[in-house]
Amino acid sequence: MATVVPPVTQNSTSSRGPTAMVFMNMGGPSTTDEVGSFLSRLFADADLIPLGRLQSYIGPLISRRRTPKIQKQYAAIGGGSPIRKWSEYQSSEMCKILDRISPETAPHKPYVAFRYADPLTEEMYTQLLEDGFGGGKGGRAVAFTQYPQYSCSTTGSSLNELWKWRNRLEGKSATGGPEPAGAITWSVIDRWPVHSGLVEAFARNVEAQLATYPEERRKDVVLLFSAHSLPMSVVNRGDTYPAEVAATVYAVMQRLGFSNSYRLCWQSQVGPSAWLGAQTSDTVQEYVKKGQTDLVLIPIAFTSDHIETLFELDQEVIHEAGHPGVKRAQSLNDSPVFIQALADIAFAHLRSGESCSRQMGLRCQGCKSERCLEQKRFFVGQSNLLSV
């Protein structure tokens, strides 16, 4: 069930609170009937799946062909993705902590903005306006990406969408003139790959799964960190995602005292073009063939369960391995350590007076997107409206 956010009152544009905390993620269909529209939006997004000049033709074709197969996959995990449930729970619990530790910016109001499923970004923004943010009343909102590691394909795409709807509903496109007074002031938490709380939450889940192996085998278990892959065209453009995922992996292993051998692999490749590898499924199969049958899969780039963990890893990769020693660490979901980490990250951001990280202002070496350039300029420029 969607979180009901009570209306707020903005008496002036200088008010420190309330603060809207917007969780951004790709989302997932809550029912099998929503799979078609979810895939249609996903394959239409050139930031995530670049298909060239024929994207508007090829995208719908691929989505229609894949819909029946993907519907069966969602049916196999209970009839829909739990990502909305977990996102709403995590954001709500985080805001309760923020109200306690940051009273000057309270109350903190939780919102969720998905890129490809309900609640979509435009739905979230409309709700913000209805709840008393912006529209001449001012107010502060934080776009908090739930992709710990930044990619132009994920966080970048969500920010492009947020910037688009901000312009349509509050910006020059909405007024036909100059920037309106009393619009929402935005800031962005755009990456957090090595935050100590995130690392601790991952490490505890790994330790819990390692504890299920007999003690004499435990040190020989291989840890396989699995993250969503990227097209090599995006990687070669200079996307920071592979490096940031690797940083998370190293930080977790450092916290574990490098107790086990480990590798980073990549999942969820779509289409015939070259993607970042080695693939998770191939990695597991190759190790099992070599006699290494004690393996723990760790979804290192996801903050909750969804189709990539519950079906791809659990029902495909692990099932096809055919060995009881191949297991998966739990996802972060309702981890109190993780939710406290979210609050700590948000608290530090609210106190910083910064609109985004310094990294976000730097474009990829091969970036040619004017939309990306203007989006970055907008969010970097919001720092002029923030006060510590």
Short mmCIF file of C-alpha atoms in Angstrom, two decimals:
data_model
loop_
_atom_site.label_atom_id
_atom_site.label_comp_id
_atom_site.label_asym_id
_atom_site.label_seq_id
_atom_site.Cartn_x
_atom_site.Cartn_y
_atom_site.Cartn_z
CA MET A 1 0.00 0.00 0.00
CA ALA A 2 1.27 3.47 -0.87
CA THR A 3 2.50 5.72 1.93
CA VAL A 4 0.01 8.51 2.63
CA VAL A 5 1.87 11.77 3.14
CA PRO A 6 -0.13 14.42 5.01
CA PRO A 7 -0.15 17.92 3.51
CA VAL A 8 2.46 20.35 4.76
CA THR A 9 2.47 24.09 5.22
CA GLN A 10 5.16 26.33 3.80
CA ASN A 11 4.94 29.78 5.40
CA SER A 12 7.92 31.19 3.54
CA THR A 13 10.71 30.18 1.19
CA SER A 14 13.23 30.50 4.05
CA SER A 15 11.65 27.77 6.16
CA ARG A 16 14.12 24.96 7.00
CA GLY A 17 11.37 22.37 7.22
CA PRO A 18 9.41 20.40 6.23
CA THR A 19 11.75 18.50 3.93
CA ALA A 20 10.67 16.08 1.20
CA MET A 21 12.91 13.01 0.98
CA VAL A 22 12.49 11.42 -2.46
CA PHE A 23 13.79 7.89 -2.99
CA MET A 24 14.68 7.33 -6.65
CA ASN A 25 14.96 3.88 -8.20
CA MET A 26 14.04 2.01 -11.37
CA GLY A 27 11.00 0.38 -9.76
CA GLY A 28 9.19 -2.74 -10.84
CA PRO A 29 5.68 -3.89 -11.71
CA SER A 30 3.59 -4.57 -8.62
CA THR A 31 1.38 -6.98 -10.59
CA THR A 32 1.82 -9.08 -13.72
CA ASP A 33 -0.63 -6.77 -15.54
CA GLU A 34 1.87 -3.92 -15.16
CA VAL A 35 4.76 -5.78 -16.79
CA GLY A 36 4.00 -4.56 -20.33
CA SER A 37 4.00 -0.86 -19.45
CA PHE A 38 7.09 -1.34 -17.26
CA LEU A 39 9.05 -2.93 -20.10
CA SER A 40 7.81 -0.36 -22.59
CA ARG A 41 9.22 2.49 -20.48
CA LEU A 42 12.42 0.59 -19.77
CA PHE A 43 13.27 -0.15 -23.42
CA ALA A 44 12.35 3.41 -24.40
CA ASP A 45 15.07 4.79 -22.12
CA ALA A 46 18.23 5.31 -24.16
CA ASP A 47 20.15 6.18 -20.98
CA LEU A 48 19.68 2.62 -19.71
CA ILE A 49 19.49 0.56 -22.91
CA PRO A 50 20.93 2.50 -25.87
CA LEU A 51 19.45 1.13 -29.09
CA GLY A 52 20.50 3.90 -31.46
CA ARG A 53 18.38 5.90 -33.89
CA LEU A 54 15.74 3.16 -34.10
CA GLN A 55 15.08 3.13 -30.34
CA SER A 56 11.48 4.31 -30.78
CA TYR A 57 10.84 1.36 -33.11
CA ILE A 58 13.03 -1.38 -31.61
CA GLY A 59 12.17 -0.61 -27.98
CA PRO A 60 8.42 -1.31 -28.23
CA LEU A 61 9.11 -4.39 -30.36
CA ILE A 62 11.44 -5.88 -27.74
CA SER A 63 9.12 -5.02 -24.87
CA ARG A 64 6.12 -6.68 -26.54
CA ARG A 65 8.09 -9.84 -27.30
CA ARG A 66 9.50 -10.08 -23.78
CA THR A 67 6.29 -9.33 -21.88
CA PRO A 68 4.88 -12.91 -21.68
CA LYS A 69 8.22 -14.34 -20.52
CA ILE A 70 8.75 -11.62 -17.90
CA GLN A 71 5.16 -11.97 -16.66
CA LYS A 72 5.90 -15.62 -15.89
CA GLN A 73 9.00 -14.59 -13.97
CA TYR A 74 7.06 -12.12 -11.82
CA ALA A 75 4.36 -14.74 -11.28
CA ALA A 76 7.09 -17.07 -9.99
CA ILE A 77 8.13 -14.58 -7.28
CA GLY A 78 4.62 -13.94 -6.00
CA GLY A 79 2.92 -11.97 -8.75
CA GLY A 80 4.90 -8.75 -8.67
CA SER A 81 8.00 -6.92 -7.52
CA PRO A 82 8.40 -6.10 -3.80
CA ILE A 83 10.58 -3.08 -4.59
CA ARG A 84 7.79 -0.56 -3.94
CA LYS A 85 6.99 -2.11 -0.57
CA TRP A 86 10.63 -2.01 0.49
CA SER A 87 11.25 1.50 -0.88
CA GLU A 88 8.26 2.91 0.97
CA TYR A 89 9.23 1.11 4.15
CA GLN A 90 12.87 2.20 4.00
CA SER A 91 12.03 5.84 3.24
CA SER A 92 9.40 6.01 5.96
CA GLU A 93 11.67 4.48 8.61
CA MET A 94 14.54 6.74 7.57
CA CYS A 95 12.35 9.83 7.94
CA LYS A 96 11.38 8.80 11.48
CA ILE A 97 15.07 8.75 12.40
CA LEU A 98 15.69 12.07 10.65
CA ASP A 99 12.87 13.73 12.59
CA ARG A 100 14.74 12.75 15.74
CA ILE A 101 18.30 13.64 14.77
CA SER A 102 17.61 16.66 12.55
CA PRO A 103 14.70 18.58 14.12
CA GLU A 104 15.71 21.78 12.33
CA THR A 105 14.76 20.27 8.96
CA ALA A 106 11.76 18.29 10.27
CA PRO A 107 9.25 17.04 9.55
CA HIS A 108 10.77 14.83 6.87
CA LYS A 109 8.22 13.52 4.38
CA PRO A 110 8.89 10.26 2.48
CA TYR A 111 8.24 9.98 -1.26
CA VAL A 112 9.16 7.38 -3.88
CA ALA A 113 9.85 8.16 -7.54
CA PHE A 114 10.33 5.21 -9.88
CA ARG A 115 11.68 5.54 -13.40
CA TYR A 116 9.67 2.77 -15.07
CA ALA A 117 6.80 1.84 -12.71
CA ASP A 118 4.29 3.47 -10.40
CA PRO A 119 4.77 5.80 -8.66
CA LEU A 120 6.43 7.49 -11.62
CA THR A 121 8.45 10.68 -11.29
CA GLU A 122 5.65 12.88 -12.63
CA GLU A 123 3.21 11.33 -10.13
CA MET A 124 5.63 12.04 -7.28
CA TYR A 125 6.17 15.64 -8.40
CA THR A 126 2.45 16.29 -8.72
CA GLN A 127 2.00 14.90 -5.21
CA LEU A 128 4.72 17.20 -3.89
CA LEU A 129 2.84 20.22 -5.26
CA GLU A 130 -0.45 18.97 -3.85
CA ASP A 131 1.19 18.47 -0.45
CA GLY A 132 2.29 22.09 -0.25
CA PHE A 133 5.81 22.05 -1.64
CA GLY A 134 6.68 24.51 -4.39
CA GLY A 135 4.01 26.20 -6.46
CA GLY A 136 5.06 29.59 -5.08
CA LYS A 137 5.44 28.28 -1.52
CA GLY A 138 9.06 27.21 -1.73
CA GLY A 139 10.33 24.28 0.29
CA ARG A 140 13.20 21.82 0.23
CA ALA A 141 13.37 18.41 -1.44
CA VAL A 142 16.21 15.90 -1.53
CA ALA A 143 16.47 13.43 -4.40
CA PHE A 144 18.08 10.40 -2.73
CA THR A 145 19.21 7.82 -5.27
CA GLN A 146 18.80 4.22 -4.15
CA TYR A 147 21.58 3.17 -6.48
CA PRO A 148 24.60 3.40 -4.12
CA GLN A 149 26.97 3.46 -7.12
CA TYR A 150 26.38 6.20 -9.70
CA SER A 151 25.73 5.46 -13.35
CA CYS A 152 24.43 7.71 -16.09
CA SER A 153 22.14 4.78 -16.96
CA THR A 154 20.45 4.63 -13.55
CA THR A 155 20.81 7.65 -11.27
CA GLY A 156 21.57 9.85 -14.28
CA SER A 157 18.41 8.70 -16.05
CA SER A 158 16.29 9.30 -12.92
CA LEU A 159 17.74 12.80 -12.55
CA ASN A 160 17.08 13.55 -16.21
CA GLU A 161 13.45 12.58 -15.63
CA LEU A 162 13.21 14.62 -12.43
CA TRP A 163 14.71 17.66 -14.15
CA LYS A 164 12.27 17.25 -17.07
CA TRP A 165 9.20 17.19 -14.83
CA ARG A 166 10.51 20.00 -12.67
CA ASN A 167 10.73 22.17 -15.77
CA ARG A 168 7.29 21.13 -16.98
CA LEU A 169 5.55 21.66 -13.65
CA GLU A 170 7.54 24.46 -12.02
CA GLY A 171 10.18 25.80 -14.37
CA LYS A 172 10.33 27.96 -17.45
CA SER A 173 8.31 25.45 -19.46
CA ALA A 174 5.46 25.74 -16.96
CA THR A 175 5.38 29.56 -16.87
CA GLY A 176 6.56 30.48 -20.34
CA GLY A 177 8.81 33.09 -18.74
CA PRO A 178 11.65 33.35 -16.21
CA GLU A 179 12.17 30.90 -13.38
CA PRO A 180 9.22 31.28 -10.99
CA ALA A 181 9.63 32.38 -7.38
CA GLY A 182 8.75 29.89 -4.70
CA ALA A 183 9.70 26.75 -6.63
CA ILE A 184 11.06 23.72 -4.79
CA THR A 185 14.78 23.91 -3.98
CA TRP A 186 16.35 20.58 -4.91
CA SER A 187 19.51 18.84 -3.80
CA VAL A 188 20.77 15.37 -4.68
CA ILE A 189 22.41 12.50 -2.83
CA ASP A 190 23.89 11.05 -5.99
CA ARG A 191 26.25 8.30 -4.77
CA TRP A 192 27.36 6.60 -1.56
CA PRO A 193 29.35 3.47 -2.54
CA VAL A 194 31.64 3.21 0.50
CA HIS A 195 29.53 4.66 3.30
CA SER A 196 30.43 2.80 6.48
CA GLY A 197 26.79 1.94 7.28
CA LEU A 198 26.18 0.49 3.83
CA VAL A 199 29.38 -1.53 4.08
CA GLU A 200 28.43 -2.79 7.55
CA ALA A 201 24.95 -3.83 6.42
CA PHE A 202 26.38 -5.82 3.50
CA ALA A 203 29.10 -7.36 5.66
CA ARG A 204 26.66 -8.58 8.30
CA ASN A 205 24.50 -10.28 5.69
CA VAL A 206 27.59 -11.99 4.25
CA GLU A 207 28.68 -13.13 7.70
CA ALA A 208 25.21 -14.53 8.40
CA GLN A 209 25.30 -16.62 5.22
CA LEU A 210 28.87 -17.79 5.82
CA ALA A 211 27.77 -19.03 9.25
CA THR A 212 25.46 -21.56 7.54
CA TYR A 213 28.48 -23.54 6.25
CA PRO A 214 30.30 -26.05 8.45
CA GLU A 215 33.18 -24.34 10.23
CA GLU A 216 35.81 -26.48 8.51
CA ARG A 217 34.57 -25.33 5.05
CA ARG A 218 33.80 -21.71 5.87
CA LYS A 219 37.16 -20.12 5.00
CA ASP A 220 37.14 -21.81 1.59
CA VAL A 221 33.77 -20.39 0.49
CA VAL A 222 34.18 -18.03 -2.48
CA LEU A 223 32.25 -14.76 -2.31
CA LEU A 224 30.73 -13.65 -5.63
CA PHE A 225 29.61 -10.04 -5.62
CA SER A 226 26.99 -9.54 -8.34
CA ALA A 227 25.93 -6.21 -9.81
CA HIS A 228 23.71 -5.22 -12.71
CA SER A 229 25.82 -5.05 -15.86
CA LEU A 230 26.16 -2.13 -18.28
CA PRO A 231 26.54 -2.00 -22.07
CA MET A 232 30.21 -1.57 -22.96
CA SER A 233 29.25 1.48 -25.01
CA VAL A 234 28.30 3.16 -21.71
CA VAL A 235 31.41 1.90 -19.91
CA ASN A 236 33.71 3.11 -22.69
CA ARG A 237 32.08 6.53 -22.56
CA GLY A 238 33.56 6.92 -19.09
CA ASP A 239 30.73 5.90 -16.76
CA THR A 240 31.93 5.72 -13.13
CA TYR A 241 29.72 2.77 -12.16
CA PRO A 242 32.22 -0.10 -12.56
CA ALA A 243 34.80 1.70 -10.42
CA GLU A 244 32.26 2.59 -7.74
CA VAL A 245 30.88 -0.96 -7.57
CA ALA A 246 34.45 -2.24 -7.22
CA ALA A 247 35.00 0.28 -4.42
CA THR A 248 31.98 -1.10 -2.54
CA VAL A 249 33.24 -4.66 -2.97
CA TYR A 250 36.69 -3.77 -1.69
CA ALA A 251 35.26 -1.88 1.31
CA VAL A 252 33.09 -4.86 2.27
CA MET A 253 36.01 -7.24 1.96
CA GLN A 254 38.14 -4.91 4.05
CA ARG A 255 35.43 -4.93 6.74
CA LEU A 256 35.41 -8.76 6.57
CA GLY A 257 39.17 -8.83 7.01
CA PHE A 258 39.58 -10.41 3.56
CA SER A 259 38.44 -13.65 5.18
CA ASN A 260 37.58 -15.34 1.88
CA SER A 261 38.50 -15.31 -1.78
CA TYR A 262 36.17 -13.16 -3.86
CA ARG A 263 35.26 -11.98 -7.33
CA LEU A 264 33.02 -9.31 -8.85
CA CYS A 265 30.69 -10.40 -11.63
CA TRP A 266 27.82 -8.86 -13.57
CA GLN A 267 24.23 -9.91 -14.26
CA SER A 268 21.08 -9.02 -16.23
CA GLN A 269 22.59 -8.53 -19.69
CA VAL A 270 19.92 -7.76 -22.32
CA GLY A 271 20.32 -8.05 -26.08
CA PRO A 272 23.18 -9.03 -28.40
CA SER A 273 25.51 -6.06 -27.86
CA ALA A 274 28.63 -6.31 -25.69
CA TRP A 275 28.04 -5.87 -21.95
CA LEU A 276 30.37 -5.70 -18.97
CA GLY A 277 31.43 -9.18 -17.81
CA ALA A 278 32.13 -11.77 -16.59
CA GLN A 279 28.48 -12.73 -16.31
CA THR A 280 27.27 -14.01 -12.96
CA SER A 281 25.61 -17.11 -14.41
CA ASP A 282 28.74 -18.08 -16.34
CA THR A 283 30.93 -17.43 -13.31
CA VAL A 284 28.92 -19.77 -11.09
CA GLN A 285 28.84 -22.50 -13.72
CA GLU A 286 32.59 -22.31 -14.31
CA TYR A 287 33.47 -22.48 -10.62
CA VAL A 288 31.13 -25.43 -10.06
CA LYS A 289 32.77 -27.24 -13.00
CA LYS A 290 36.16 -26.62 -11.39
CA GLY A 291 34.94 -28.21 -8.16
CA GLN A 292 34.42 -24.97 -6.24
CA THR A 293 30.86 -25.65 -5.08
CA ASP A 294 30.70 -23.46 -1.95
CA LEU A 295 29.76 -20.03 -3.31
CA VAL A 296 27.89 -17.09 -1.78
CA LEU A 297 26.25 -14.64 -4.16
CA ILE A 298 26.04 -11.08 -2.84
CA PRO A 299 23.81 -8.55 -4.67
CA ILE A 300 26.11 -5.57 -4.12
CA ALA A 301 24.36 -2.88 -6.17
CA PHE A 302 20.75 -3.44 -5.04
CA THR A 303 19.19 -2.03 -1.85
CA SER A 304 16.25 -4.45 -1.72
CA ASP A 305 14.89 -7.61 -3.27
CA HIS A 306 13.37 -7.51 -6.73
CA ILE A 307 13.32 -9.61 -9.90
CA GLU A 308 17.12 -9.69 -10.25
CA THR A 309 17.56 -11.28 -6.82
CA LEU A 310 14.38 -13.31 -6.30
CA PHE A 311 14.23 -14.80 -9.80
CA GLU A 312 17.48 -14.31 -11.68
CA LEU A 313 19.79 -15.22 -8.81
CA ASP A 314 17.58 -17.50 -6.71
CA GLN A 315 15.59 -19.38 -9.35
CA GLU A 316 17.96 -19.31 -12.31
CA VAL A 317 21.61 -18.99 -11.29
CA ILE A 318 21.44 -20.94 -8.03
CA HIS A 319 18.94 -23.51 -9.31
CA GLU A 320 20.98 -24.17 -12.45
CA ALA A 321 24.15 -24.59 -10.38
CA GLY A 322 22.53 -27.70 -8.92
CA HIS A 323 24.55 -27.73 -5.71
CA PRO A 324 23.43 -26.94 -2.13
CA GLY A 325 26.68 -25.12 -1.45
CA VAL A 326 25.68 -22.28 -3.80
CA LYS A 327 23.74 -19.74 -1.74
CA ARG A 328 22.84 -16.04 -1.67
CA ALA A 329 23.29 -13.44 1.06
CA GLN A 330 20.08 -11.72 2.07
CA SER A 331 19.23 -8.36 0.51
CA LEU A 332 19.24 -5.22 2.64
CA ASN A 333 15.43 -4.87 2.77
CA ASP A 334 14.45 -4.08 6.39
CA SER A 335 17.97 -4.19 7.86
CA PRO A 336 18.09 -1.73 10.79
CA VAL A 337 21.79 -1.15 10.09
CA PHE A 338 20.99 -0.18 6.51
CA ILE A 339 18.09 2.11 7.44
CA GLN A 340 20.29 3.86 10.02
CA ALA A 341 22.89 4.28 7.27
CA LEU A 342 20.30 5.94 5.03
CA ALA A 343 19.47 8.37 7.84
CA ASP A 344 23.14 9.11 8.50
CA ILE A 345 23.76 9.80 4.81
CA ALA A 346 20.74 12.09 4.59
CA PHE A 347 21.63 13.88 7.83
CA ALA A 348 25.16 14.62 6.63
CA HIS A 349 23.78 15.86 3.30
CA LEU A 350 21.25 18.19 4.93
CA ARG A 351 23.96 19.71 7.10
CA SER A 352 26.45 20.09 4.25
CA GLY A 353 24.69 22.91 2.41
CA GLU A 354 25.71 21.24 -0.86
CA SER A 355 23.33 20.51 -3.70
CA CYS A 356 25.24 17.41 -4.91
CA SER A 357 28.66 15.79 -4.85
CA ARG A 358 31.57 17.35 -6.72
CA GLN A 359 31.69 14.22 -8.88
CA MET A 360 28.20 14.81 -10.21
CA GLY A 361 29.18 18.07 -11.88
CA LEU A 362 31.78 16.34 -14.05
CA ARG A 363 30.49 14.78 -17.26
CA CYS A 364 31.78 11.50 -18.64
CA GLN A 365 34.72 11.89 -21.03
CA GLY A 366 32.68 10.78 -24.03
CA CYS A 367 29.36 12.37 -23.08
CA LYS A 368 27.65 14.22 -25.92
CA SER A 369 24.22 14.64 -24.29
CA GLU A 370 23.00 18.21 -24.01
CA ARG A 371 20.22 17.02 -21.70
CA CYS A 372 22.81 15.59 -19.31
CA LEU A 373 24.74 18.87 -19.41
CA GLU A 374 21.70 21.01 -18.62
CA GLN A 375 20.48 18.65 -15.90
CA LYS A 376 23.85 18.77 -14.16
CA ARG A 377 23.96 22.56 -14.44
CA PHE A 378 20.55 22.78 -12.82
CA PHE A 379 21.31 20.60 -9.80
CA VAL A 380 24.80 22.05 -9.27
CA GLY A 381 23.25 25.53 -9.48
CA GLN A 382 20.75 24.75 -6.73
CA SER A 383 23.60 25.18 -4.24
CA ASN A 384 23.11 28.93 -4.54
CA LEU A 385 19.65 28.54 -2.98
CA LEU A 386 20.68 26.39 -0.05
CA SER A 387 21.69 27.67 3.35
CA VAL A 388 23.47 25.67 6.01
#
